[in-house]
Structure formats: C-alpha cells, structure tokens
mmCIF file of C-alpha atoms in Angstrom:
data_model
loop_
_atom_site.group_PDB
_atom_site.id
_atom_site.type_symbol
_atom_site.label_atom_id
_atom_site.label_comp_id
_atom_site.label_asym_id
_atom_site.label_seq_id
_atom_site.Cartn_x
_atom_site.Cartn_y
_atom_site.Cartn_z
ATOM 1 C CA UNK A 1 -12.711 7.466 6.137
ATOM 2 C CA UNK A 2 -9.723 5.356 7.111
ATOM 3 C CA UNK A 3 -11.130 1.708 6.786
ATOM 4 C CA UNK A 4 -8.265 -0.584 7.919
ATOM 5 C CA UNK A 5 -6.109 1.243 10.978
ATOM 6 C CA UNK A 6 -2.371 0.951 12.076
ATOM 7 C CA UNK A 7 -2.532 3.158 15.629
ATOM 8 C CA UNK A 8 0.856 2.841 15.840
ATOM 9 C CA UNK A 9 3.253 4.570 13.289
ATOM 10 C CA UNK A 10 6.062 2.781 14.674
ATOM 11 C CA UNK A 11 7.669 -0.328 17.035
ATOM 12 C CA UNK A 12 11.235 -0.883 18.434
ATOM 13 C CA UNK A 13 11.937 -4.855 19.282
ATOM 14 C CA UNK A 14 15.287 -6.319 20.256
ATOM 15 C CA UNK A 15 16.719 -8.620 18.474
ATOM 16 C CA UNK A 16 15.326 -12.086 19.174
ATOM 17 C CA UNK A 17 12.165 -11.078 20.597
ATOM 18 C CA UNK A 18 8.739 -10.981 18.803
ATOM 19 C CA UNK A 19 7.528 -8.340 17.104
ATOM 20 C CA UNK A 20 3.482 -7.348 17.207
ATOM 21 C CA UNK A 21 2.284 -5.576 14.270
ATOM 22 C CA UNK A 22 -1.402 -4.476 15.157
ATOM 23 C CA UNK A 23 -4.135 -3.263 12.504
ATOM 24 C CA UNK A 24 -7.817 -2.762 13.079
ATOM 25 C CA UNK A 25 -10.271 -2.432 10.448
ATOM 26 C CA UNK A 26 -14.198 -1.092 10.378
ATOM 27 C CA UNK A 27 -15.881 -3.209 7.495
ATOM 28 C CA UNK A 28 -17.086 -6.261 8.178
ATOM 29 C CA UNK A 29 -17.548 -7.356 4.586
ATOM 30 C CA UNK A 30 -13.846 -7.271 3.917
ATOM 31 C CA UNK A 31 -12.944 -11.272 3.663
ATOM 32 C CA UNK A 32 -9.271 -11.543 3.274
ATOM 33 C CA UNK A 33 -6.243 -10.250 4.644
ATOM 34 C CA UNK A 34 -2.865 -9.473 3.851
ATOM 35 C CA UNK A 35 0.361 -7.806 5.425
ATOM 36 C CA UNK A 36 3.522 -6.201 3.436
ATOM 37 C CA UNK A 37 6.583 -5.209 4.314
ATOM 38 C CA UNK A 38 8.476 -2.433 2.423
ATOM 39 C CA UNK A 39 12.276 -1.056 2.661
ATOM 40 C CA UNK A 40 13.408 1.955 1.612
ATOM 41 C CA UNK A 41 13.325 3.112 -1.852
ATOM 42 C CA UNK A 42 11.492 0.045 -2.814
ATOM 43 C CA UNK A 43 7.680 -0.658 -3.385
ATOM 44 C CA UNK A 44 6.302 -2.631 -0.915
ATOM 45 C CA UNK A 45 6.111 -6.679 -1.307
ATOM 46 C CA UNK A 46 3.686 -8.903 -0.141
ATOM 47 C CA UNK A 47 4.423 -11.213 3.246
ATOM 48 C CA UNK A 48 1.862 -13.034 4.256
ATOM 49 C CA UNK A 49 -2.456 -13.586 3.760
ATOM 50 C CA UNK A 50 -5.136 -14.940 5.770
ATOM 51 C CA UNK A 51 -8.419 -15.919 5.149
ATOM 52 C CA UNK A 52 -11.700 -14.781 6.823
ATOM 53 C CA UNK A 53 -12.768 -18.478 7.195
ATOM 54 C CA UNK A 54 -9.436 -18.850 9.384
ATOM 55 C CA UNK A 55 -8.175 -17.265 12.784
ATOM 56 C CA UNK A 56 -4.464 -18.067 12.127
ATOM 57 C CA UNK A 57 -1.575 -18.831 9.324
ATOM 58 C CA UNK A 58 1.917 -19.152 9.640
ATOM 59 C CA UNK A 59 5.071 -18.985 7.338
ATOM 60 C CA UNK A 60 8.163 -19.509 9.245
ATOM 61 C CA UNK A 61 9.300 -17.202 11.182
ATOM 62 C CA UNK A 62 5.603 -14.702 10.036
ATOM 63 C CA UNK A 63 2.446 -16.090 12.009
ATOM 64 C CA UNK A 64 -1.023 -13.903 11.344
ATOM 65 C CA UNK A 65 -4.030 -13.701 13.475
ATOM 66 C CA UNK A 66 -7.331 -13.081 12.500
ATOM 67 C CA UNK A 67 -9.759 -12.274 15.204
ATOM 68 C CA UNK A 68 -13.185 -11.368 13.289
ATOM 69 C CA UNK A 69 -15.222 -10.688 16.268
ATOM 70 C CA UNK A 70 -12.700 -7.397 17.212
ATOM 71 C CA UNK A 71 -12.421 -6.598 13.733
ATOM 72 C CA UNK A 72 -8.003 -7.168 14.628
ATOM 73 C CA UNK A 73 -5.586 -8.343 12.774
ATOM 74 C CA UNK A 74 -2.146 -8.818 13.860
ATOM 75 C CA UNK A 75 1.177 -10.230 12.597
ATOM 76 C CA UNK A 76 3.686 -11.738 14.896
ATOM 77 C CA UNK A 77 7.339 -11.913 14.014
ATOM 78 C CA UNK A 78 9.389 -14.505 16.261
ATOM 79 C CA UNK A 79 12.213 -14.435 16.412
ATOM 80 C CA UNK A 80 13.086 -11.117 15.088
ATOM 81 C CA UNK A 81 16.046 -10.022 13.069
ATOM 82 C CA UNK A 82 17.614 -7.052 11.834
ATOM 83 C CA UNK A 83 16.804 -7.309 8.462
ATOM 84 C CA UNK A 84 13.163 -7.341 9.566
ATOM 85 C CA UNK A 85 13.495 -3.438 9.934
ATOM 86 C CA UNK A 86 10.924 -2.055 7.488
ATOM 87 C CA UNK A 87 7.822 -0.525 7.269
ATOM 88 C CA UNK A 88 4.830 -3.006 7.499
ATOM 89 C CA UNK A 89 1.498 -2.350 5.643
ATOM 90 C CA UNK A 90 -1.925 -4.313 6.928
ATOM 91 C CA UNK A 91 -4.421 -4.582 3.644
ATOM 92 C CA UNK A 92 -8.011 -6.193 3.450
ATOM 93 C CA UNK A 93 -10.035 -6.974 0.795
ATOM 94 C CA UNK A 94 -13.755 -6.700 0.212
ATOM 95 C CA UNK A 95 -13.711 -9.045 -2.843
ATOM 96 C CA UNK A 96 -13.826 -5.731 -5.128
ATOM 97 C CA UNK A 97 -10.964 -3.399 -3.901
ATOM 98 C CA UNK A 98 -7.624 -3.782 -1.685
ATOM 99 C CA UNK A 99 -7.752 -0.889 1.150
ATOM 100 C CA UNK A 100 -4.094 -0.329 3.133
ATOM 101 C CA UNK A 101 -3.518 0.658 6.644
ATOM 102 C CA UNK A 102 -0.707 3.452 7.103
ATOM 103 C CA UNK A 103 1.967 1.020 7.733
ATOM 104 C CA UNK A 104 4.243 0.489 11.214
ATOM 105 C CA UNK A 105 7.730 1.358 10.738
ATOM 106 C CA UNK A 106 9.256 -1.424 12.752
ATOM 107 C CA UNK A 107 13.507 -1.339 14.065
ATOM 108 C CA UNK A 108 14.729 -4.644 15.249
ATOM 109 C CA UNK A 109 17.934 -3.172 17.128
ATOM 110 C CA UNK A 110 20.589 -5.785 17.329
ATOM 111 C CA UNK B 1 9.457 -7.110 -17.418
ATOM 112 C CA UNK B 2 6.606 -9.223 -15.515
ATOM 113 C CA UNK B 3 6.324 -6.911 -12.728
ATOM 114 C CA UNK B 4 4.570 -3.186 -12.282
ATOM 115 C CA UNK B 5 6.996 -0.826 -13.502
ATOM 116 C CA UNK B 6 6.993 3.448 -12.790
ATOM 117 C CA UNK B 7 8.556 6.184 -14.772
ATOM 118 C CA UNK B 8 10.343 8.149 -13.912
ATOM 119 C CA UNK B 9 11.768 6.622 -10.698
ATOM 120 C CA UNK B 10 12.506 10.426 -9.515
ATOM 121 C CA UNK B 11 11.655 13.451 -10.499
ATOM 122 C CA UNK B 12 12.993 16.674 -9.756
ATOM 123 C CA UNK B 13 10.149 19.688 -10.936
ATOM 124 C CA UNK B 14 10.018 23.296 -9.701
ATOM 125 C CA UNK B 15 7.270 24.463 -8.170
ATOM 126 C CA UNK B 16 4.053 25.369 -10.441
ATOM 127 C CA UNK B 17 5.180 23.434 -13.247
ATOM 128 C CA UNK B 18 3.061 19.932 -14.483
ATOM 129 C CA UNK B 19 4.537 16.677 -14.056
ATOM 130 C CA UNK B 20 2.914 13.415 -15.007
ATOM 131 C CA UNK B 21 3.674 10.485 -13.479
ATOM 132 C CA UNK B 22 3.575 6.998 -15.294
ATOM 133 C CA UNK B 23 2.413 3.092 -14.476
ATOM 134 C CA UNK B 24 2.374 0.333 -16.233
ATOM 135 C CA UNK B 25 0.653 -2.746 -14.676
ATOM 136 C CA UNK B 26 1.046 -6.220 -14.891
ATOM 137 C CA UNK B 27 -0.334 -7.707 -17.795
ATOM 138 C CA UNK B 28 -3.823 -9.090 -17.446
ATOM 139 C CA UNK B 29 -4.373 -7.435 -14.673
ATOM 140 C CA UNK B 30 -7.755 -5.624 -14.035
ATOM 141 C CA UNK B 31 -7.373 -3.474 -11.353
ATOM 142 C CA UNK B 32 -4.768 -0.746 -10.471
ATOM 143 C CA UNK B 33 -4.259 1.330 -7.609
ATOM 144 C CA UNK B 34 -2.166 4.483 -6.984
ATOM 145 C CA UNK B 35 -1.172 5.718 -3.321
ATOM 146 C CA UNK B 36 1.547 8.718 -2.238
ATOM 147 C CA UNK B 37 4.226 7.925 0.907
ATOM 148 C CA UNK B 38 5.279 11.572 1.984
ATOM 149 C CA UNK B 39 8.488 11.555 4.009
ATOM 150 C CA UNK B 40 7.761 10.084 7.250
ATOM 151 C CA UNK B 41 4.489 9.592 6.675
ATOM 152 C CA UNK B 42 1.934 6.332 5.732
ATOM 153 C CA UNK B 43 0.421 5.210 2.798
ATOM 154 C CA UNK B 44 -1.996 7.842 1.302
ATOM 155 C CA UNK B 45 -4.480 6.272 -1.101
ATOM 156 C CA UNK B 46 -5.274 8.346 -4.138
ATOM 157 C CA UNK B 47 -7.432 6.710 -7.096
ATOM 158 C CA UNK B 48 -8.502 3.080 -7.582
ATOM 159 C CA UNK B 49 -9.348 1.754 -11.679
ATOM 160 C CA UNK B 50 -11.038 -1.133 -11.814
ATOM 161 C CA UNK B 51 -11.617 -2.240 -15.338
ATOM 162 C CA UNK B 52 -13.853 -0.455 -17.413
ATOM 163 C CA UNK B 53 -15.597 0.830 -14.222
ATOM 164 C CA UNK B 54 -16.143 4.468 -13.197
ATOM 165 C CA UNK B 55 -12.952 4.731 -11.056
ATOM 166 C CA UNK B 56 -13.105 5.614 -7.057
ATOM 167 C CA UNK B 57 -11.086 9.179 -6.886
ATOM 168 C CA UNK B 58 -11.816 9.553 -3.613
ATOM 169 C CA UNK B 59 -8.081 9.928 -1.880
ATOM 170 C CA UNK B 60 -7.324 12.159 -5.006
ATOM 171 C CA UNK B 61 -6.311 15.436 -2.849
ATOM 172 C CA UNK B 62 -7.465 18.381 -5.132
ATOM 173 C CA UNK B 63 -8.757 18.986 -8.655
ATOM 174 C CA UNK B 64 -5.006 19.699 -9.361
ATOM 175 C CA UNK B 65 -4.405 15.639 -9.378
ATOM 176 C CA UNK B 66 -6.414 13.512 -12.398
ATOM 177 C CA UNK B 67 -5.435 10.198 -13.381
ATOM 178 C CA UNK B 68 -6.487 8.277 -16.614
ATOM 179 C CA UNK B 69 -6.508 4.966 -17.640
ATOM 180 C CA UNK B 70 -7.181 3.137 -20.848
ATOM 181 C CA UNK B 71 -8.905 -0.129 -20.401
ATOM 182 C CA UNK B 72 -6.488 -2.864 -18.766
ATOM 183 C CA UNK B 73 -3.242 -0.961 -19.645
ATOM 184 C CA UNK B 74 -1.162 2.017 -18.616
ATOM 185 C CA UNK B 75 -1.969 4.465 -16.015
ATOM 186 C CA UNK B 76 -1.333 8.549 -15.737
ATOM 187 C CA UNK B 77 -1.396 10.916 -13.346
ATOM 188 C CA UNK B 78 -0.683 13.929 -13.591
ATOM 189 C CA UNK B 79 -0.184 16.936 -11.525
ATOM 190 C CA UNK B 80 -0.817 20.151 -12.540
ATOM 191 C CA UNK B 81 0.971 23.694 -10.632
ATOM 192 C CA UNK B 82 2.882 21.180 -8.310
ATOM 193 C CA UNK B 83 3.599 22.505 -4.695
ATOM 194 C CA UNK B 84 6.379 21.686 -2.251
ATOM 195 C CA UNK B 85 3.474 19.419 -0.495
ATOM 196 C CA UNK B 86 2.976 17.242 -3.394
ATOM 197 C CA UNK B 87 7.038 15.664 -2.632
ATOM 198 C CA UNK B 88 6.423 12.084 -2.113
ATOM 199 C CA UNK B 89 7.064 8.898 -3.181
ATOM 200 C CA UNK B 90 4.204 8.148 -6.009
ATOM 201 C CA UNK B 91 3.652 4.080 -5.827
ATOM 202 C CA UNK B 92 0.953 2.502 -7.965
ATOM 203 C CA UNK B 93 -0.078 -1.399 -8.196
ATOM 204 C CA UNK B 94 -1.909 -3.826 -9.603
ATOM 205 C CA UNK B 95 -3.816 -6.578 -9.004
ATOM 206 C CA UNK B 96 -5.882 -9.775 -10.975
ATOM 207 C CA UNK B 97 -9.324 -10.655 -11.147
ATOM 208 C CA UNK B 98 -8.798 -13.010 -8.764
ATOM 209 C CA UNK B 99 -7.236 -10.158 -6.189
ATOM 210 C CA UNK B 100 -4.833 -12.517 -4.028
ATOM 211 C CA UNK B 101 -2.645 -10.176 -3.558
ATOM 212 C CA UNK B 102 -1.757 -6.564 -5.162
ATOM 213 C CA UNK B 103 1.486 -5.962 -6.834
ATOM 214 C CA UNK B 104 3.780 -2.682 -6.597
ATOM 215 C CA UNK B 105 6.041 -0.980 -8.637
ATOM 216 C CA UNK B 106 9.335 0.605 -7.272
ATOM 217 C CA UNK B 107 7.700 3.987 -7.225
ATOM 218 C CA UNK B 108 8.014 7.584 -8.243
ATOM 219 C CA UNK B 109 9.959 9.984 -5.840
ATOM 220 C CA UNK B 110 8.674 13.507 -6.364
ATOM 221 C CA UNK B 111 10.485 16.782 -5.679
ATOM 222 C CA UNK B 112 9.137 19.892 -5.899
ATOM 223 C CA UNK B 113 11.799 22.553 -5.670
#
C-alpha cells in the first residue's frame, strides 16, 4: 500500500513560471517532510524539509507547503529554470522509517 | 568517502544468472533503505534495515530477491535467476538516528540480457 502519492508522473512549466509539485500521503502519524530532486544517472539529493508543526518553509527560489488537514504536500518552484528539469521525489517520515512517493519528472522548457 | 557508495555502478548479467548488488552506508548510520527505478518508471521500495531490527521486506518482489545486512555496516542484495524485468537502476540509502534526511548512493544500473 502506497503511503505517500505523486498522481502525476510528470509536469511541463515554461521557463520563468512556477512549478507545482503535488504529493498526498495516507498516515497521519508521519511528522516530517521532505522533497528530492534527482538527475539522470545520479542518486537522488535532498532539497528541501518541513516540519509537521509548520504549514510552510522556504529556501530561495524552493517554498514547501504543508497542509495537515488534506494530508498535501506540495513544493513550489518560482521562478523556474532549466536546470530544474529532474525528477522530484516527496518523502515523509513517521519518526521510524522514510517512505517515498514515485517521483514527478518535471521539464522546464526554455 | 563520506557519502553512500554502490558497486558495481552497472552491471551487465544474462538472463538466469545471480548477481549481487552492493551498499555501503554512511558511517554511523542506523538505518538503510534499498529501492529499484525501472526505466521510466518511479521509485519502487524494496527492503528497509533498521539496526538490529527484524527488517521490513515488504517491497521485496519475489523470493528470488534477499538482502542481508550485518549490524550498522554493508548491505547485499542479491538476485538470484535474474529476468529481463529485474533491469533497473538499484539505489540504496541511508539515514541517522536522528532521520533528518536519508542519503543516496549513485546507484546500480542493472541489465539483464
């Protein structure tokens, strides 16, 4: 059983625009979030974390949102770039085990 | 090195023969995680070790996959009479006690020919 949920197996944003990286997750006893970002032929690195305690944290250009109540997490990219292209993993944490979403393959076309 | 690091980084089997598949995690770290990416496809979770903890093998995909893993150190897994379906990429990670965030190695890409 899938516990943390990417519906959509890929995004195309132009360049400049924000990209919305959706994930949805079923446990409510997972308590901390994070997103990664992998290219091709390399393992994927972490990007960014958030909290349970908080609805929102941003790193530059990488904001993530945190809406508990929906059991949604999303990660907004603004403004895109090309170099953004990559596949994006969603991961959540119940304080014993990581569980990853499918990833998003996203294309920022320039 | 200080990161998680794979062997082989690709592998090129024929089809029916055993290949295992190597991790070694970050020092210190308790926990250790191995997933499959088939081409095109997500991230497939396979088997979770967690210290000295009966390990979850629930993503493992038939009794042809194992994995060991002694104490805090490396990780194996091995595939026995590999099919064309097992080609992926092989990534495993790690993470600490404390679990902020979970660390991957370069991976293993997997052809069977």
């Amino acid at each position: 059983d899938q516990q943390v949920k990417q519906n959509s197996p890929s995004l195309s944003v132009q360049e400049g625009r924000i990209s919305i990286l959706n994930c949805d997750y079923t446990n409510s006893m997972f308590d901390y979030f994070l997103w990664y970002k992998k290219y091709p032929a390399e393992g994927p690195t972490f990007l960014i974390s958030i909290s349970s305690i908080k609805d929102k944290n941003e790193d530059g250009r990488f904001t993530v949102f945190l809406n508990k109540s929906a059991k949604h997490l999303s990660l907004h990219i603004v403004p895109s770039q090309p170099g953004d292209s990559a596949v994006y993993f969603c991961a959540a944490d119940t304080g014993n085990q990581f569980y990853f979403g499918t990833g998003t393959s996203l294309t920022v076309i320039p | 090195g200080a990161g998680v690091s794979q062997s082989p980084s690709n592998k090129v089997t024929e089809k029916g023969k055993d290949v295992e598949l190597r991790c070694d995690p970050i020092s210190g770290h308790t926990a250790l995680y191995w997933y499959r990416q088939r081409l095109g496809q997500g991230l497939e979770f396979l088997i979770y070790f967690q210290g000295n903890s009966a390990p979850d093998k629930s993503g493992l995909p038939s009794d042809r996959f194992s994995a060991e893993r002694t104490g805090e150190s490396v990780s194996t897994l091995t595939i026995q009479r590999t099919q064309q379906e097992d080609s992926a990429v092989y990534l495993c990670a790690s993470s600490s006690y404390m679990r902020t965030e979970a660390f991957f190695g370069q991976g293993t890409r997997l052809t069977v020919v």
